[in-house]
Structures are given as structure tokens and as C-alpha cells.
PDB file of C-alpha atoms in Angstrom:
ATOM      1  CA  UNK A 264      90.585 191.432 204.676  1.00 44.00           C
ATOM      2  CA  UNK A 265      89.123 188.524 202.733  1.00 50.00           C
ATOM      3  CA  UNK A 266      87.063 185.766 204.327  1.00 52.00           C
ATOM      4  CA  UNK A 267      88.771 182.598 203.117  1.00 48.00           C
ATOM      5  CA  UNK A 268      85.981 180.467 204.604  1.00 48.00           C
ATOM      6  CA  UNK A 269      83.737 181.521 201.704  1.00 63.00           C
ATOM      7  CA  UNK A 270      84.672 179.556 198.617  1.00 83.00           C
ATOM      8  CA  UNK A 271      83.845 180.124 194.970  1.00 90.00           C
ATOM      9  CA  UNK A 272      83.064 177.673 192.184  1.00 95.00           C
ATOM     10  CA  UNK A 273      85.188 177.664 189.041  1.00 96.00           C
ATOM     11  CA  UNK A 274      82.665 177.080 186.253  1.00 96.00           C
ATOM     12  CA  UNK A 275      84.778 177.845 183.173  1.00 97.00           C
ATOM     13  CA  UNK A 276      88.537 178.150 182.660  1.00 97.00           C
ATOM     14  CA  UNK A 277      89.349 178.398 178.961  1.00 96.00           C
ATOM     15  CA  UNK A 278      92.533 179.288 177.126  1.00 96.00           C
ATOM     16  CA  UNK A 279      91.733 180.701 173.693  1.00 97.00           C
ATOM     17  CA  UNK A 280      95.040 180.757 171.835  1.00 97.00           C
ATOM     18  CA  UNK A 281      95.839 182.841 168.740  1.00 98.00           C
ATOM     19  CA  UNK A 282      92.693 184.944 168.479  1.00 98.00           C
ATOM     20  CA  UNK A 283      91.392 185.041 164.921  1.00 98.00           C
ATOM     21  CA  UNK A 284      90.661 188.367 163.210  1.00 96.00           C
ATOM     22  CA  UNK A 285      86.867 188.415 163.323  1.00 96.00           C
ATOM     23  CA  UNK A 286      86.563 186.996 166.815  1.00 96.00           C
ATOM     24  CA  UNK A 287      89.208 189.396 168.171  1.00 95.00           C
ATOM     25  CA  UNK A 288      87.307 192.300 166.592  1.00 93.00           C
ATOM     26  CA  UNK A 289      84.059 191.010 168.088  1.00 91.00           C
ATOM     27  CA  UNK A 290      85.601 190.805 171.566  1.00 90.00           C
ATOM     28  CA  UNK A 291      86.948 194.326 171.159  1.00 87.00           C
ATOM     29  CA  UNK A 292      83.624 196.023 170.395  1.00 79.00           C
ATOM     30  CA  UNK A 293      82.350 198.438 173.073  1.00 65.00           C
ATOM     31  CA  UNK A 294      79.352 196.204 173.778  1.00 62.00           C
ATOM     32  CA  UNK A 295      81.765 193.433 174.790  1.00 61.00           C
ATOM     33  CA  UNK A 296      85.127 194.844 175.897  1.00 61.00           C
ATOM     34  CA  UNK A 297      84.552 197.626 178.412  1.00 77.00           C
ATOM     35  CA  UNK A 298      88.270 197.386 179.161  1.00 87.00           C
ATOM     36  CA  UNK A 299      91.199 196.830 176.817  1.00 92.00           C
ATOM     37  CA  UNK A 300      90.391 195.433 173.339  1.00 93.00           C
ATOM     38  CA  UNK A 301      92.347 192.408 172.112  1.00 95.00           C
ATOM     39  CA  UNK A 302      93.935 192.080 168.683  1.00 96.00           C
ATOM     40  CA  UNK A 303      94.318 189.203 166.247  1.00 97.00           C
ATOM     41  CA  UNK A 304      97.148 186.941 167.349  1.00 98.00           C
ATOM     42  CA  UNK A 305      96.692 187.705 171.049  1.00 98.00           C
ATOM     43  CA  UNK A 306      96.000 184.877 173.488  1.00 98.00           C
ATOM     44  CA  UNK A 307      93.039 185.009 175.849  1.00 98.00           C
ATOM     45  CA  UNK A 308      91.971 183.396 179.101  1.00 98.00           C
ATOM     46  CA  UNK A 309      88.249 183.356 179.885  1.00 97.00           C
ATOM     47  CA  UNK A 310      87.015 182.528 183.380  1.00 97.00           C
ATOM     48  CA  UNK A 311      83.552 182.186 184.884  1.00 97.00           C
ATOM     49  CA  UNK A 312      82.908 181.781 188.605  1.00 97.00           C
ATOM     50  CA  UNK A 313      80.031 181.641 191.053  1.00 95.00           C
ATOM     51  CA  UNK A 314      78.993 183.549 193.097  1.00 95.00           C
ATOM     52  CA  UNK A 315      79.244 186.407 190.620  1.00 95.00           C
ATOM     53  CA  UNK A 316      81.159 188.879 192.799  1.00 96.00           C
ATOM     54  CA  UNK A 317      83.991 186.383 193.286  1.00 97.00           C
ATOM     55  CA  UNK A 318      85.204 187.517 189.855  1.00 97.00           C
ATOM     56  CA  UNK A 319      86.591 190.664 191.537  1.00 97.00           C
ATOM     57  CA  UNK A 320      88.991 188.494 193.552  1.00 97.00           C
ATOM     58  CA  UNK A 321      89.868 186.575 190.378  1.00 98.00           C
ATOM     59  CA  UNK A 322      90.909 189.682 188.454  1.00 98.00           C
ATOM     60  CA  UNK A 323      92.894 190.961 191.437  1.00 98.00           C
ATOM     61  CA  UNK A 324      94.862 187.709 191.635  1.00 98.00           C
ATOM     62  CA  UNK A 325      95.618 187.739 187.909  1.00 98.00           C
ATOM     63  CA  UNK A 326      96.709 191.375 187.613  1.00 98.00           C
ATOM     64  CA  UNK A 327      98.831 191.358 190.760  1.00 98.00           C
ATOM     65  CA  UNK A 328     100.783 188.383 189.424  1.00 98.00           C
ATOM     66  CA  UNK A 329     101.077 189.602 185.812  1.00 98.00           C
ATOM     67  CA  UNK A 330     100.353 193.334 185.453  1.00 97.00           C
ATOM     68  CA  UNK A 331     101.181 193.114 181.731  1.00 96.00           C
ATOM     69  CA  UNK A 332      98.048 191.160 180.790  1.00 98.00           C
ATOM     70  CA  UNK A 333      95.019 193.217 179.799  1.00 97.00           C
ATOM     71  CA  UNK A 334      91.444 192.679 180.990  1.00 96.00           C
ATOM     72  CA  UNK A 335      88.899 193.115 178.225  1.00 95.00           C
ATOM     73  CA  UNK A 336      85.662 191.865 179.755  1.00 94.00           C
ATOM     74  CA  UNK A 337      84.714 192.038 183.430  1.00 95.00           C
ATOM     75  CA  UNK A 338      81.043 191.233 183.768  1.00 93.00           C
ATOM     76  CA  UNK A 339      78.957 190.544 186.863  1.00 93.00           C
ATOM     77  CA  UNK A 340      75.612 189.017 185.957  1.00 89.00           C
ATOM     78  CA  UNK A 341      72.875 187.666 188.222  1.00 87.00           C
ATOM     79  CA  UNK A 342      74.557 184.351 189.043  1.00 90.00           C
ATOM     80  CA  UNK A 343      78.031 184.284 187.516  1.00 94.00           C
ATOM     81  CA  UNK A 344      81.052 186.535 187.122  1.00 95.00           C
ATOM     82  CA  UNK A 345      82.967 186.578 183.837  1.00 96.00           C
ATOM     83  CA  UNK A 346      86.525 187.723 183.117  1.00 96.00           C
ATOM     84  CA  UNK A 347      88.445 187.819 179.839  1.00 96.00           C
ATOM     85  CA  UNK A 348      92.190 188.520 179.972  1.00 96.00           C
ATOM     86  CA  UNK A 349      94.507 188.676 176.982  1.00 98.00           C
ATOM     87  CA  UNK A 350      98.061 189.424 175.978  1.00 98.00           C
ATOM     88  CA  UNK A 351     100.631 188.871 173.275  1.00 98.00           C
ATOM     89  CA  UNK A 352     102.625 186.469 175.452  1.00 98.00           C
ATOM     90  CA  UNK A 353     101.009 183.076 175.916  1.00 98.00           C
ATOM     91  CA  UNK A 354     103.310 182.383 178.867  1.00 98.00           C
ATOM     92  CA  UNK A 355     102.142 185.531 180.663  1.00 98.00           C
ATOM     93  CA  UNK A 356      98.472 184.727 180.109  1.00 98.00           C
ATOM     94  CA  UNK A 357      99.030 181.202 181.411  1.00 98.00           C
ATOM     95  CA  UNK A 358     100.910 182.551 184.430  1.00 98.00           C
ATOM     96  CA  UNK A 359      98.029 184.886 185.256  1.00 98.00           C
ATOM     97  CA  UNK A 360      95.681 181.927 185.085  1.00 98.00           C
ATOM     98  CA  UNK A 361      97.893 179.840 187.346  1.00 98.00           C
ATOM     99  CA  UNK A 362      97.808 182.647 189.923  1.00 98.00           C
ATOM    100  CA  UNK A 363      94.014 182.588 189.825  1.00 98.00           C
ATOM    101  CA  UNK A 364      93.920 178.824 190.293  1.00 97.00           C
ATOM    102  CA  UNK A 365      96.385 178.943 193.179  1.00 97.00           C
ATOM    103  CA  UNK A 366      94.658 181.871 194.863  1.00 96.00           C
ATOM    104  CA  UNK A 367      91.217 180.294 194.681  1.00 96.00           C
ATOM    105  CA  UNK A 368      92.332 176.763 195.486  1.00 95.00           C
ATOM    106  CA  UNK A 369      91.025 175.533 192.148  1.00 95.00           C
ATOM    107  CA  UNK A 370      92.203 173.342 189.297  1.00 95.00           C
ATOM    108  CA  UNK A 371      91.534 173.810 185.590  1.00 94.00           C
ATOM    109  CA  UNK A 372      89.965 170.354 185.694  1.00 93.00           C
ATOM    110  CA  UNK A 373      87.282 171.643 188.065  1.00 94.00           C
ATOM    111  CA  UNK A 374      85.468 173.470 185.290  1.00 95.00           C
ATOM    112  CA  UNK A 375      82.134 172.248 183.996  1.00 96.00           C
ATOM    113  CA  UNK A 376      82.083 170.176 180.846  1.00 95.00           C
ATOM    114  CA  UNK A 377      80.490 171.611 177.704  1.00 96.00           C
ATOM    115  CA  UNK A 378      77.139 170.241 176.600  1.00 96.00           C
ATOM    116  CA  UNK A 379      75.788 170.730 173.085  1.00 97.00           C
ATOM    117  CA  UNK A 380      72.119 171.663 173.142  1.00 97.00           C
ATOM    118  CA  UNK A 381      71.471 172.151 169.431  1.00 98.00           C
ATOM    119  CA  UNK A 382      73.074 172.825 166.073  1.00 98.00           C
ATOM    120  CA  UNK A 383      71.762 173.149 162.544  1.00 98.00           C
ATOM    121  CA  UNK A 384      72.790 174.379 159.099  1.00 98.00           C
ATOM    122  CA  UNK A 385      70.113 176.328 157.222  1.00 98.00           C
ATOM    123  CA  UNK A 386      70.988 176.547 153.538  1.00 98.00           C
ATOM    124  CA  UNK A 387      70.007 179.315 151.121  1.00 98.00           C
ATOM    125  CA  UNK A 388      68.611 181.659 153.773  1.00 98.00           C
ATOM    126  CA  UNK A 389      65.646 183.710 152.519  1.00 98.00           C
ATOM    127  CA  UNK A 390      65.833 187.487 152.340  1.00 97.00           C
ATOM    128  CA  UNK A 391      63.132 187.945 155.006  1.00 96.00           C
ATOM    129  CA  UNK A 392      64.960 185.593 157.355  1.00 97.00           C
ATOM    130  CA  UNK A 393      68.250 187.439 156.782  1.00 96.00           C
ATOM    131  CA  UNK A 394      66.593 190.765 157.616  1.00 95.00           C
ATOM    132  CA  UNK A 395      65.412 189.442 160.984  1.00 94.00           C
ATOM    133  CA  UNK A 396      68.813 187.924 161.806  1.00 94.00           C
ATOM    134  CA  UNK A 397      70.572 191.169 160.907  1.00 93.00           C
ATOM    135  CA  UNK A 398      68.337 193.246 163.175  1.00 91.00           C
ATOM    136  CA  UNK A 399      69.734 191.341 166.154  1.00 83.00           C
ATOM    137  CA  UNK A 400      73.328 190.860 164.997  1.00 82.00           C
ATOM    138  CA  UNK A 401      76.397 192.217 166.757  1.00 81.00           C
ATOM    139  CA  UNK A 402      78.918 191.213 164.111  1.00 85.00           C
ATOM    140  CA  UNK A 403      78.844 190.886 160.322  1.00 90.00           C
ATOM    141  CA  UNK A 404      75.707 190.769 158.209  1.00 94.00           C
ATOM    142  CA  UNK A 405      74.100 187.593 156.903  1.00 95.00           C
ATOM    143  CA  UNK A 406      73.420 187.806 153.174  1.00 96.00           C
ATOM    144  CA  UNK A 407      70.362 186.191 151.556  1.00 97.00           C
ATOM    145  CA  UNK A 408      71.356 182.964 149.855  1.00 97.00           C
ATOM    146  CA  UNK A 409      74.125 182.181 152.325  1.00 98.00           C
ATOM    147  CA  UNK A 410      74.068 179.175 154.612  1.00 98.00           C
ATOM    148  CA  UNK A 411      73.589 179.824 158.331  1.00 98.00           C
ATOM    149  CA  UNK A 412      75.122 177.724 161.107  1.00 98.00           C
ATOM    150  CA  UNK A 413      73.424 177.998 164.489  1.00 98.00           C
ATOM    151  CA  UNK A 414      75.040 176.309 167.483  1.00 98.00           C
ATOM    152  CA  UNK A 415      73.957 176.315 171.129  1.00 98.00           C
ATOM    153  CA  UNK A 416      75.833 174.994 174.165  1.00 97.00           C
ATOM    154  CA  UNK A 417      76.313 175.311 177.923  1.00 97.00           C
ATOM    155  CA  UNK A 418      78.048 176.827 179.804  1.00 96.00           C
ATOM    156  CA  UNK A 419      77.714 179.940 177.663  1.00 95.00           C
ATOM    157  CA  UNK A 420      81.414 180.879 177.637  1.00 96.00           C
ATOM    158  CA  UNK A 421      82.286 177.822 175.579  1.00 97.00           C
ATOM    159  CA  UNK A 422      80.870 179.814 172.670  1.00 97.00           C
ATOM    160  CA  UNK A 423      84.081 181.855 172.776  1.00 96.00           C
ATOM    161  CA  UNK A 424      86.458 179.009 172.018  1.00 96.00           C
ATOM    162  CA  UNK A 425      83.888 177.592 169.580  1.00 97.00           C
ATOM    163  CA  UNK A 426      83.752 180.859 167.619  1.00 97.00           C
ATOM    164  CA  UNK A 427      87.529 181.194 167.465  1.00 98.00           C
ATOM    165  CA  UNK A 428      87.983 177.607 166.301  1.00 98.00           C
ATOM    166  CA  UNK A 429      85.202 177.973 163.726  1.00 98.00           C
ATOM    167  CA  UNK A 430      86.986 180.940 162.180  1.00 98.00           C
ATOM    168  CA  UNK A 431      90.280 179.060 162.245  1.00 97.00           C
ATOM    169  CA  UNK A 432      88.658 176.196 160.322  1.00 98.00           C
ATOM    170  CA  UNK A 433      86.885 178.466 157.826  1.00 98.00           C
ATOM    171  CA  UNK A 434      88.456 181.966 157.731  1.00 97.00           C
ATOM    172  CA  UNK A 435      86.080 183.101 154.989  1.00 96.00           C
ATOM    173  CA  UNK A 436      82.905 182.713 157.026  1.00 97.00           C
ATOM    174  CA  UNK A 437      81.014 185.674 158.477  1.00 96.00           C
ATOM    175  CA  UNK A 438      80.697 185.909 162.249  1.00 96.00           C
ATOM    176  CA  UNK A 439      77.137 187.138 162.659  1.00 95.00           C
ATOM    177  CA  UNK A 440      76.761 186.873 166.424  1.00 94.00           C
ATOM    178  CA  UNK A 441      78.435 185.249 169.414  1.00 94.00           C
ATOM    179  CA  UNK A 442      76.363 185.114 172.593  1.00 94.00           C
ATOM    180  CA  UNK A 443      78.794 184.003 175.291  1.00 93.00           C
ATOM    181  CA  UNK A 444      77.273 185.311 178.529  1.00 91.00           C
ATOM    182  CA  UNK A 445      74.054 184.009 180.055  1.00 88.00           C
ATOM    183  CA  UNK A 446      72.249 180.717 180.426  1.00 89.00           C
ATOM    184  CA  UNK A 447      73.523 179.272 177.135  1.00 95.00           C
ATOM    185  CA  UNK A 448      76.107 180.170 174.500  1.00 96.00           C
ATOM    186  CA  UNK A 449      74.912 180.679 170.926  1.00 97.00           C
ATOM    187  CA  UNK A 450      76.706 181.131 167.615  1.00 97.00           C
ATOM    188  CA  UNK A 451      75.386 182.489 164.326  1.00 97.00           C
ATOM    189  CA  UNK A 452      77.872 181.959 161.481  1.00 98.00           C
ATOM    190  CA  UNK A 453      77.227 182.588 157.790  1.00 98.00           C
ATOM    191  CA  UNK A 454      78.960 181.582 154.588  1.00 98.00           C
ATOM    192  CA  UNK A 455      78.966 178.867 151.974  1.00 98.00           C
ATOM    193  CA  UNK A 456      77.639 175.471 152.939  1.00 98.00           C
ATOM    194  CA  UNK A 457      81.191 174.114 152.816  1.00 98.00           C
ATOM    195  CA  UNK A 458      82.475 176.846 155.161  1.00 98.00           C
ATOM    196  CA  UNK A 459      79.787 176.478 157.803  1.00 98.00           C
ATOM    197  CA  UNK A 460      80.005 172.685 157.638  1.00 98.00           C
ATOM    198  CA  UNK A 461      83.756 172.877 158.301  1.00 98.00           C
ATOM    199  CA  UNK A 462      83.040 175.287 161.179  1.00 98.00           C
ATOM    200  CA  UNK A 463      80.407 172.958 162.660  1.00 98.00           C
ATOM    201  CA  UNK A 464      82.707 169.966 162.491  1.00 98.00           C
ATOM    202  CA  UNK A 465      85.583 171.848 164.157  1.00 98.00           C
ATOM    203  CA  UNK A 466      83.342 173.133 166.953  1.00 98.00           C
ATOM    204  CA  UNK A 467      81.977 169.649 167.611  1.00 97.00           C
ATOM    205  CA  UNK A 468      85.485 168.162 167.720  1.00 96.00           C
ATOM    206  CA  UNK A 469      86.826 170.860 170.054  1.00 96.00           C
ATOM    207  CA  UNK A 470      83.904 170.648 172.480  1.00 95.00           C
ATOM    208  CA  UNK A 471      84.171 166.859 172.498  1.00 94.00           C
ATOM    209  CA  UNK A 472      87.888 167.056 173.308  1.00 91.00           C
ATOM    210  CA  UNK A 473      87.227 169.452 176.207  1.00 87.00           C
ATOM    211  CA  UNK A 474      84.416 167.273 177.478  1.00 73.00           C
ATOM    212  CA  UNK A 475      86.707 164.262 177.581  1.00 64.00           C
ATOM    213  CA  UNK A 476      89.548 165.867 179.560  1.00 62.00           C
ATOM    214  CA  UNK A 477      90.309 164.819 183.115  1.00 48.00           C
ATOM    215  CA  UNK A 478      87.143 162.816 183.616  1.00 43.00           C
TER     216      UNK A 478
END
């Protein structure tokens, strides 16, 4: 029997519609999705709550309401709990999210606003630099001579929608790494200068639009 006197904080509540190919593949890798991997074209809902163990109640609420959605990531870190749900039906994913909001007494507008900490475009990356980046990558490789976009923000999960929108803006870029769990979210994206510039501009616009909602 749950103790309803103990409340949880909704930190992030993000719909990521129409997953792009590279980002869907990244989410589906074993290091990310310990559950069911998503596919390109699926729609995802990503939630972060505190305290961390409250995420177990969140997933229960979502799956009881819509058993057809699939959980890909369920992660309990030191302070926060993270859940990623996805499905082919946008209506079903939204309905699962509404069940979570109703069951926790939350509103999507309660989530924290994104804050950009840093971004930069490094052109014509040297071969030694590319080697070091590639030793730590979890996605595609960065080639010497490419341009590298680095982008950092909080809360960390906003890196998910940022990565998906970057790929939508510049499908030819390479998704080197997406760090979306922890103290801050970080993106490493490679490609031509034109591609990574388009990606940077889309990310900035999307984060600004989220930041301005319901304030």
C-alpha cells in the first residue's frame, strides 16, 4: 500500500516525437535501453523524478494505463529516477503520460526549464583530437577534418530532445555521443560546418521554446 503523504518532484516531462534514425539506434543500444529498443518513427516520452525510487511508481502508472507502450530505459541514479517509454502510436504514449501526471498529482508545466551551459563548434578537428573523442564515444565515429558541435545543458534529459531535433535539422550529421543522464546533458555531433551549425541553431531554438512555456 503506497504512502500518498510522500510526494515526488517531476523534474523532466518530455515528448520526443518521430524518433530519428540515429537517435533511435542510440537509445536502443544495450548500454542505454535495458528494456525494449525503440525504432525510427516511434514516439517517446522521457520522465525524470526525485526522489529516484519514485520512478518505479511512475512506470507502474504508465503501463497499467497503456500496456501497449514499451519501456526502454528505467534508470535509478543517486538522486533522480529516469524512464523512457515509446510506441508507434503518439496517442497511446500521450495517454500513458497523462496517467503518470494524474497519478502523481503533477502537471507537465511543473518540469524544470532547460538551461544552456555551453556550446561551441570546433572546425577541422585534428586527428589526435578525433582519436581521443572516439575512445569515449557511444555512437558514430568523428573523422579528422570534420567539424564538432559540443552542447551542454541542464537538466541532463533535455539532451534527448536536443539530439533528436539536431538530427531532424541535419540528417547527414554523425551522432558521436549523447549523455542524457547525470548532472548535465552533453551532445557531441560531427559533420560539415553547415550541418553542425544547423543542428546548433535548431537545438537553441527548441530549448528556448521549452524554456518559455507556461512561465
